[in-house]
Amino acid sequence: MSTEVTKVAQDYYNSDDADHFYFQVWGGEDIHVGLYRSDDEPIRDASRRTVADMANRLSLTPQTRLLDIGAGYGGAARFLAQEYGLRHVVCLNLSETQNERNRQMSREAGLGDRIRVVDGAFENIPEPDQDFDVVWCQDSILHSGDKARVFREVFRVLKPGGTFIFTDPMQADDADPAQLGPVLARIHLEEMGSFRKYREIAKEVGFRVVDIEDHSHQLPRHYGRVKQELEAHRKRLEETCSPGYLDRMTQGLQHWVDAGRAGHLAWGILQFERPA
């Protein structure tokens, strides 16, 4: 966790403002982009659909060893453990605040012995080589200042034939970083990943491309829904979140919506495999 970018993300997600906001607006399970069927669909339902869609692409059994990097509150891990009977799930996440909520909710769901929550960053995964069948990630790699290192670490901990499946808010392949100034300023980076960049990194590391599915239209739809929820429940949110934070969040969400609608941003489901 030594990089400045990682420390910024860690401090942000550990803050009371961010913890209360994400926990309340997303329903305390998932913190990621949803697959929406309508513009007014509940965020929680659309977010859970993303998890289910990703899971349907895999051959999961109770014996599958799965690592979720950037696991947030652990909603995906609990879904996978409950729906597919997974007995060995590890959640790696840099926010100790989120991790404590994850541990508590997993215990309350009766899954404390099947879900292990680890404090750490995905640039240095504290797990053995070739230990997992699946590495799962949702909308977290954008926070890394060394995305190639994340891929190398994922490759290292995957068994031969193992799957790396993830989603991430990205810049469009042809986007000019100058057009993304407000978005990049919010995540404290000079650039984001892209479909092209992740494909290139995957090839350099040794992954085989299984599938890349573009759902970029969902990105502005999602951030628009979050902004709607913030504005509709602002008074309630002010009971636990500072007005300044909510003001900055409202402005930041609009930047993401505008950039997404202008075609400068991308989002989708990417699936790679470590060759057997």
mmCIF file of C-alpha atoms in Angstrom:
data_model
loop_
_atom_site.group_PDB
_atom_site.id
_atom_site.type_symbol
_atom_site.label_atom_id
_atom_site.label_comp_id
_atom_site.label_asym_id
_atom_site.label_seq_id
_atom_site.Cartn_x
_atom_site.Cartn_y
_atom_site.Cartn_z
ATOM 1 C CA MET A 1 0.000 0.000 0.000
ATOM 2 C CA SER A 2 2.981 2.279 -0.504
ATOM 3 C CA THR A 3 1.907 4.181 -3.607
ATOM 4 C CA GLU A 4 0.383 7.607 -3.274
ATOM 5 C CA VAL A 5 -2.579 6.678 -5.462
ATOM 6 C CA THR A 6 -3.375 3.645 -3.320
ATOM 7 C CA LYS A 7 -3.128 5.708 -0.145
ATOM 8 C CA VAL A 8 -5.543 8.298 -1.536
ATOM 9 C CA ALA A 9 -8.071 5.575 -2.384
ATOM 10 C CA GLN A 10 -7.611 3.910 0.997
ATOM 11 C CA ASP A 11 -8.112 7.152 2.926
ATOM 12 C CA TYR A 12 -11.167 8.014 0.848
ATOM 13 C CA TYR A 13 -12.966 4.701 1.334
ATOM 14 C CA ASN A 14 -12.053 4.663 5.028
ATOM 15 C CA SER A 15 -13.628 8.072 5.580
ATOM 16 C CA ASP A 16 -16.926 8.282 7.435
ATOM 17 C CA ASP A 17 -18.472 10.292 4.594
ATOM 18 C CA ALA A 18 -17.664 7.712 1.915
ATOM 19 C CA ASP A 19 -18.537 4.750 4.119
ATOM 20 C CA HIS A 20 -21.962 6.083 5.040
ATOM 21 C CA PHE A 21 -22.722 7.285 1.509
ATOM 22 C CA TYR A 22 -21.868 4.075 -0.327
ATOM 23 C CA PHE A 23 -23.371 1.864 2.350
ATOM 24 C CA GLN A 24 -26.697 3.713 2.253
ATOM 25 C CA VAL A 25 -27.032 4.451 -1.467
ATOM 26 C CA TRP A 26 -25.970 0.974 -2.632
ATOM 27 C CA GLY A 27 -27.816 -0.881 0.101
ATOM 28 C CA GLY A 28 -24.714 -2.091 1.921
ATOM 29 C CA GLU A 29 -23.810 -4.917 -0.443
ATOM 30 C CA ASP A 30 -22.190 -3.817 -3.687
ATOM 31 C CA ILE A 31 -20.316 -0.709 -4.827
ATOM 32 C CA HIS A 32 -20.182 -1.075 -8.575
ATOM 33 C CA VAL A 33 -21.866 -0.295 -11.877
ATOM 34 C CA GLY A 34 -25.136 -2.062 -12.576
ATOM 35 C CA LEU A 35 -26.672 -3.627 -15.662
ATOM 36 C CA TYR A 36 -29.859 -1.578 -15.839
ATOM 37 C CA ARG A 37 -33.053 -2.541 -17.604
ATOM 38 C CA SER A 38 -34.604 0.901 -17.107
ATOM 39 C CA ASP A 39 -33.449 4.381 -16.134
ATOM 40 C CA ASP A 40 -35.311 4.259 -12.835
ATOM 41 C CA GLU A 41 -34.417 0.738 -11.719
ATOM 42 C CA PRO A 42 -33.144 0.476 -8.123
ATOM 43 C CA ILE A 43 -29.348 0.614 -7.973
ATOM 44 C CA ARG A 44 -29.186 -2.466 -5.792
ATOM 45 C CA ASP A 45 -31.127 -4.579 -8.305
ATOM 46 C CA ALA A 46 -28.998 -3.485 -11.262
ATOM 47 C CA SER A 47 -25.778 -3.993 -9.293
ATOM 48 C CA ARG A 48 -26.800 -7.501 -8.298
ATOM 49 C CA ARG A 49 -27.595 -8.269 -11.951
ATOM 50 C CA THR A 50 -23.971 -7.484 -12.815
ATOM 51 C CA VAL A 51 -22.785 -10.024 -10.240
ATOM 52 C CA ALA A 52 -25.217 -12.665 -11.515
ATOM 53 C CA ASP A 53 -24.256 -12.035 -15.145
ATOM 54 C CA MET A 54 -20.552 -12.390 -14.380
ATOM 55 C CA ALA A 55 -21.137 -15.543 -12.345
ATOM 56 C CA ASN A 56 -23.130 -17.123 -15.193
ATOM 57 C CA ARG A 57 -20.028 -16.908 -17.386
ATOM 58 C CA LEU A 58 -18.070 -19.170 -15.025
ATOM 59 C CA SER A 59 -18.235 -22.843 -14.115
ATOM 60 C CA LEU A 60 -18.516 -22.423 -10.362
ATOM 61 C CA THR A 61 -18.742 -25.352 -7.950
ATOM 62 C CA PRO A 62 -18.430 -25.569 -4.158
ATOM 63 C CA GLN A 63 -14.770 -26.513 -4.687
ATOM 64 C CA THR A 64 -13.946 -23.367 -6.697
ATOM 65 C CA ARG A 65 -11.353 -21.217 -4.929
ATOM 66 C CA LEU A 66 -12.187 -17.571 -5.653
ATOM 67 C CA LEU A 67 -10.374 -14.336 -4.829
ATOM 68 C CA ASP A 68 -12.274 -11.026 -5.037
ATOM 69 C CA ILE A 69 -9.833 -8.109 -5.287
ATOM 70 C CA GLY A 70 -11.178 -4.683 -4.341
ATOM 71 C CA ALA A 71 -14.091 -6.482 -2.707
ATOM 72 C CA GLY A 72 -15.767 -3.498 -1.015
ATOM 73 C CA TYR A 73 -18.484 -4.660 1.370
ATOM 74 C CA GLY A 74 -18.305 -8.238 0.055
ATOM 75 C CA GLY A 75 -21.725 -8.421 -1.568
ATOM 76 C CA ALA A 76 -20.459 -10.398 -4.553
ATOM 77 C CA ALA A 77 -18.605 -12.846 -2.306
ATOM 78 C CA ARG A 78 -21.714 -13.537 -0.226
ATOM 79 C CA PHE A 79 -23.848 -13.972 -3.352
ATOM 80 C CA LEU A 80 -21.390 -16.456 -4.830
ATOM 81 C CA ALA A 81 -21.032 -18.377 -1.592
ATOM 82 C CA GLN A 82 -24.805 -18.591 -1.140
ATOM 83 C CA GLU A 83 -25.867 -19.237 -4.733
ATOM 84 C CA TYR A 84 -23.059 -21.580 -5.793
ATOM 85 C CA GLY A 85 -22.047 -23.057 -2.458
ATOM 86 C CA LEU A 86 -18.465 -21.798 -2.681
ATOM 87 C CA ARG A 87 -16.567 -22.868 0.409
ATOM 88 C CA HIS A 88 -13.365 -20.886 -0.094
ATOM 89 C CA VAL A 89 -13.715 -17.186 -0.954
ATOM 90 C CA VAL A 90 -11.120 -14.543 -0.126
ATOM 91 C CA CYS A 91 -11.990 -10.837 -0.166
ATOM 92 C CA LEU A 92 -8.967 -8.559 -0.574
ATOM 93 C CA ASN A 93 -9.657 -4.884 0.011
ATOM 94 C CA LEU A 94 -7.635 -1.863 1.114
ATOM 95 C CA SER A 95 -10.352 -0.186 3.210
ATOM 96 C CA GLU A 96 -10.316 -1.516 6.756
ATOM 97 C CA THR A 97 -13.646 0.218 7.361
ATOM 98 C CA GLN A 98 -15.345 -1.657 4.533
ATOM 99 C CA ASN A 99 -13.630 -4.874 5.564
ATOM 100 C CA GLU A 100 -15.061 -4.702 9.071
ATOM 101 C CA ARG A 101 -18.561 -4.309 7.640
ATOM 102 C CA ASN A 102 -17.843 -7.220 5.283
ATOM 103 C CA ARG A 103 -16.749 -9.494 8.132
ATOM 104 C CA GLN A 104 -19.791 -8.582 10.201
ATOM 105 C CA MET A 105 -22.296 -9.102 7.372
ATOM 106 C CA SER A 106 -20.653 -12.367 6.349
ATOM 107 C CA ARG A 107 -20.880 -13.660 9.927
ATOM 108 C CA GLU A 108 -24.517 -12.589 10.155
ATOM 109 C CA ALA A 109 -25.224 -14.449 6.901
ATOM 110 C CA GLY A 110 -23.648 -17.590 8.353
ATOM 111 C CA LEU A 111 -20.728 -17.397 5.937
ATOM 112 C CA GLY A 112 -17.933 -16.383 8.286
ATOM 113 C CA ASP A 113 -16.182 -19.734 7.889
ATOM 114 C CA ARG A 114 -16.338 -19.611 4.072
ATOM 115 C CA ILE A 115 -15.369 -15.983 3.404
ATOM 116 C CA ARG A 116 -11.996 -14.723 4.565
ATOM 117 C CA VAL A 117 -11.509 -10.939 4.474
ATOM 118 C CA VAL A 118 -7.955 -9.657 4.067
ATOM 119 C CA ASP A 119 -6.659 -6.094 4.462
ATOM 120 C CA GLY A 120 -4.398 -5.386 1.512
ATOM 121 C CA ALA A 121 -3.825 -3.958 -1.959
ATOM 122 C CA PHE A 122 -4.015 -5.838 -5.229
ATOM 123 C CA GLU A 123 -0.591 -4.598 -6.352
ATOM 124 C CA ASN A 124 0.814 -6.964 -3.696
ATOM 125 C CA ILE A 125 -1.653 -9.805 -3.238
ATOM 126 C CA PRO A 126 -0.776 -11.584 0.046
ATOM 127 C CA GLU A 127 -1.729 -15.034 -1.243
ATOM 128 C CA PRO A 128 0.324 -18.021 -2.518
ATOM 129 C CA ASP A 129 1.204 -18.681 -6.153
ATOM 130 C CA GLN A 130 -1.337 -20.642 -8.219
ATOM 131 C CA ASP A 131 -3.856 -20.866 -5.384
ATOM 132 C CA PHE A 132 -7.121 -19.722 -7.021
ATOM 133 C CA ASP A 133 -9.393 -20.930 -9.803
ATOM 134 C CA VAL A 134 -11.001 -17.511 -10.269
ATOM 135 C CA VAL A 135 -9.931 -13.940 -9.567
ATOM 136 C CA TRP A 136 -12.897 -11.578 -9.556
ATOM 137 C CA CYS A 137 -12.900 -7.779 -9.524
ATOM 138 C CA GLN A 138 -15.536 -5.100 -9.945
ATOM 139 C CA ASP A 139 -14.775 -1.458 -10.667
ATOM 140 C CA SER A 140 -11.619 -1.276 -8.583
ATOM 141 C CA ILE A 141 -8.591 -1.487 -10.874
ATOM 142 C CA LEU A 142 -9.119 2.122 -11.993
ATOM 143 C CA HIS A 143 -7.754 3.156 -8.585
ATOM 144 C CA SER A 144 -4.369 1.540 -9.257
ATOM 145 C CA GLY A 145 -1.425 3.556 -10.496
ATOM 146 C CA ASP A 146 0.242 0.353 -11.766
ATOM 147 C CA LYS A 147 -2.381 -1.704 -13.568
ATOM 148 C CA ALA A 148 0.191 -3.981 -15.213
ATOM 149 C CA ARG A 149 1.410 -4.968 -11.767
ATOM 150 C CA VAL A 150 -2.143 -5.844 -10.750
ATOM 151 C CA PHE A 151 -2.431 -8.131 -13.787
ATOM 152 C CA ARG A 152 0.898 -9.778 -12.982
ATOM 153 C CA GLU A 153 -0.195 -10.426 -9.411
ATOM 154 C CA VAL A 154 -3.501 -11.885 -10.591
ATOM 155 C CA PHE A 155 -1.665 -14.118 -13.062
ATOM 156 C CA ARG A 156 0.656 -15.279 -10.284
ATOM 157 C CA VAL A 157 -2.096 -16.368 -7.867
ATOM 158 C CA LEU A 158 -4.230 -18.064 -10.532
ATOM 159 C CA LYS A 159 -3.909 -21.761 -11.211
ATOM 160 C CA PRO A 160 -3.101 -22.736 -14.820
ATOM 161 C CA GLY A 161 -6.440 -22.638 -16.619
ATOM 162 C CA GLY A 162 -7.798 -20.169 -14.067
ATOM 163 C CA THR A 163 -10.041 -17.222 -14.940
ATOM 164 C CA PHE A 164 -9.661 -13.499 -14.346
ATOM 165 C CA ILE A 165 -13.018 -11.743 -14.727
ATOM 166 C CA PHE A 166 -13.567 -8.067 -13.995
ATOM 167 C CA THR A 167 -15.372 -4.844 -14.767
ATOM 168 C CA ASP A 168 -13.858 -1.380 -14.657
ATOM 169 C CA PRO A 169 -14.767 2.218 -15.503
ATOM 170 C CA MET A 170 -12.366 3.076 -18.324
ATOM 171 C CA GLN A 171 -11.606 5.748 -20.840
ATOM 172 C CA ALA A 172 -12.717 5.077 -24.411
ATOM 173 C CA ASP A 173 -9.976 3.691 -26.654
ATOM 174 C CA ASP A 174 -9.817 6.933 -28.630
ATOM 175 C CA ALA A 175 -10.381 9.312 -25.715
ATOM 176 C CA ASP A 176 -8.145 12.327 -25.239
ATOM 177 C CA PRO A 177 -7.113 12.454 -21.547
ATOM 178 C CA ALA A 178 -7.549 16.237 -21.753
ATOM 179 C CA GLN A 179 -11.272 15.626 -22.190
ATOM 180 C CA LEU A 180 -11.343 13.650 -18.945
ATOM 181 C CA GLY A 181 -9.817 16.273 -16.661
ATOM 182 C CA PRO A 182 -12.619 16.448 -14.062
ATOM 183 C CA VAL A 183 -13.004 12.639 -13.992
ATOM 184 C CA LEU A 184 -9.275 11.987 -13.637
ATOM 185 C CA ALA A 185 -8.925 14.663 -10.976
ATOM 186 C CA ARG A 186 -11.505 12.851 -8.885
ATOM 187 C CA ILE A 187 -9.535 9.576 -8.889
ATOM 188 C CA HIS A 188 -6.139 11.340 -8.712
ATOM 189 C CA LEU A 189 -4.755 9.748 -11.874
ATOM 190 C CA GLU A 190 -3.445 10.992 -15.209
ATOM 191 C CA GLU A 191 -5.192 8.300 -17.215
ATOM 192 C CA MET A 192 -7.536 5.346 -16.898
ATOM 193 C CA GLY A 193 -7.511 1.883 -18.354
ATOM 194 C CA SER A 194 -9.283 1.118 -21.625
ATOM 195 C CA PHE A 195 -10.445 -1.949 -23.490
ATOM 196 C CA ARG A 196 -7.356 -1.686 -25.715
ATOM 197 C CA LYS A 197 -4.962 -1.099 -22.843
ATOM 198 C CA TYR A 198 -6.283 -4.012 -20.775
ATOM 199 C CA ARG A 199 -6.123 -6.296 -23.789
ATOM 200 C CA GLU A 200 -2.484 -5.272 -24.364
ATOM 201 C CA ILE A 201 -1.523 -5.710 -20.709
ATOM 202 C CA ALA A 202 -3.215 -9.098 -20.586
ATOM 203 C CA LYS A 203 -1.267 -10.268 -23.648
ATOM 204 C CA GLU A 204 2.049 -9.004 -22.225
ATOM 205 C CA VAL A 205 1.440 -10.780 -18.919
ATOM 206 C CA GLY A 206 0.510 -14.045 -20.623
ATOM 207 C CA PHE A 207 -3.282 -14.141 -20.386
ATOM 208 C CA ARG A 208 -5.531 -15.458 -23.138
ATOM 209 C CA VAL A 209 -8.550 -13.311 -24.005
ATOM 210 C CA VAL A 210 -11.781 -15.227 -23.410
ATOM 211 C CA ASP A 211 -14.337 -12.464 -23.897
ATOM 212 C CA ILE A 212 -14.652 -8.674 -23.772
ATOM 213 C CA GLU A 213 -18.187 -7.340 -23.695
ATOM 214 C CA ASP A 214 -18.798 -3.604 -24.079
ATOM 215 C CA HIS A 215 -21.571 -2.138 -21.918
ATOM 216 C CA SER A 216 -20.371 1.462 -22.010
ATOM 217 C CA HIS A 217 -23.897 2.855 -22.202
ATOM 218 C CA GLN A 218 -24.488 1.586 -18.666
ATOM 219 C CA LEU A 219 -21.832 3.862 -17.152
ATOM 220 C CA PRO A 220 -23.594 7.244 -17.455
ATOM 221 C CA ARG A 221 -26.879 5.507 -16.702
ATOM 222 C CA HIS A 222 -25.458 4.220 -13.437
ATOM 223 C CA TYR A 223 -23.857 7.436 -12.264
ATOM 224 C CA GLY A 224 -27.018 9.278 -13.221
ATOM 225 C CA ARG A 225 -29.020 6.942 -10.989
ATOM 226 C CA VAL A 226 -26.613 7.490 -8.098
ATOM 227 C CA LYS A 227 -26.941 11.249 -8.530
ATOM 228 C CA GLN A 228 -30.740 10.939 -8.562
ATOM 229 C CA GLU A 229 -30.660 8.978 -5.303
ATOM 230 C CA LEU A 230 -28.344 11.500 -3.695
ATOM 231 C CA GLU A 231 -30.593 14.405 -4.631
ATOM 232 C CA ALA A 232 -33.796 12.588 -3.659
ATOM 233 C CA HIS A 233 -32.469 11.590 -0.218
ATOM 234 C CA ARG A 234 -30.125 14.474 0.496
ATOM 235 C CA LYS A 235 -31.713 15.373 3.825
ATOM 236 C CA ARG A 236 -31.407 11.822 5.128
ATOM 237 C CA LEU A 237 -27.851 11.513 3.856
ATOM 238 C CA GLU A 238 -26.892 14.744 5.635
ATOM 239 C CA GLU A 239 -27.525 12.943 8.928
ATOM 240 C CA THR A 240 -24.321 10.940 8.368
ATOM 241 C CA CYS A 241 -22.490 12.679 5.484
ATOM 242 C CA SER A 242 -21.110 16.202 5.505
ATOM 243 C CA PRO A 243 -22.774 18.761 3.190
ATOM 244 C CA GLY A 244 -19.410 19.484 1.581
ATOM 245 C CA TYR A 245 -18.908 15.829 0.709
ATOM 246 C CA LEU A 246 -22.379 15.590 -0.793
ATOM 247 C CA ASP A 247 -21.797 18.761 -2.824
ATOM 248 C CA ARG A 248 -18.537 17.376 -4.212
ATOM 249 C CA MET A 249 -20.160 14.003 -4.882
ATOM 250 C CA THR A 250 -23.034 15.635 -6.793
ATOM 251 C CA GLN A 251 -20.605 17.578 -8.959
ATOM 252 C CA GLY A 252 -18.329 14.573 -9.481
ATOM 253 C CA LEU A 253 -21.180 12.294 -10.497
ATOM 254 C CA GLN A 254 -22.303 14.829 -13.102
ATOM 255 C CA HIS A 255 -18.790 14.880 -14.562
ATOM 256 C CA TRP A 256 -18.959 11.092 -14.995
ATOM 257 C CA VAL A 257 -22.414 11.326 -16.578
ATOM 258 C CA ASP A 258 -21.328 14.051 -18.994
ATOM 259 C CA ALA A 259 -18.114 12.261 -20.013
ATOM 260 C CA GLY A 260 -19.972 8.987 -20.445
ATOM 261 C CA ARG A 261 -22.691 10.503 -22.609
ATOM 262 C CA ALA A 262 -20.047 12.228 -24.717
ATOM 263 C CA GLY A 263 -18.449 8.852 -25.444
ATOM 264 C CA HIS A 264 -15.224 9.555 -23.548
ATOM 265 C CA LEU A 265 -15.731 6.731 -21.030
ATOM 266 C CA ALA A 266 -16.207 2.979 -21.337
ATOM 267 C CA TRP A 267 -17.304 0.096 -19.147
ATOM 268 C CA GLY A 268 -17.766 -3.597 -19.680
ATOM 269 C CA ILE A 269 -17.064 -7.170 -18.623
ATOM 270 C CA LEU A 270 -13.620 -8.546 -19.424
ATOM 271 C CA GLN A 271 -12.654 -12.202 -19.061
ATOM 272 C CA PHE A 272 -9.117 -13.567 -19.411
ATOM 273 C CA GLU A 273 -7.581 -16.985 -18.758
ATOM 274 C CA ARG A 274 -4.188 -18.115 -17.549
ATOM 275 C CA PRO A 275 -3.292 -20.798 -20.087
ATOM 276 C CA ALA A 276 -3.169 -24.344 -18.731
#
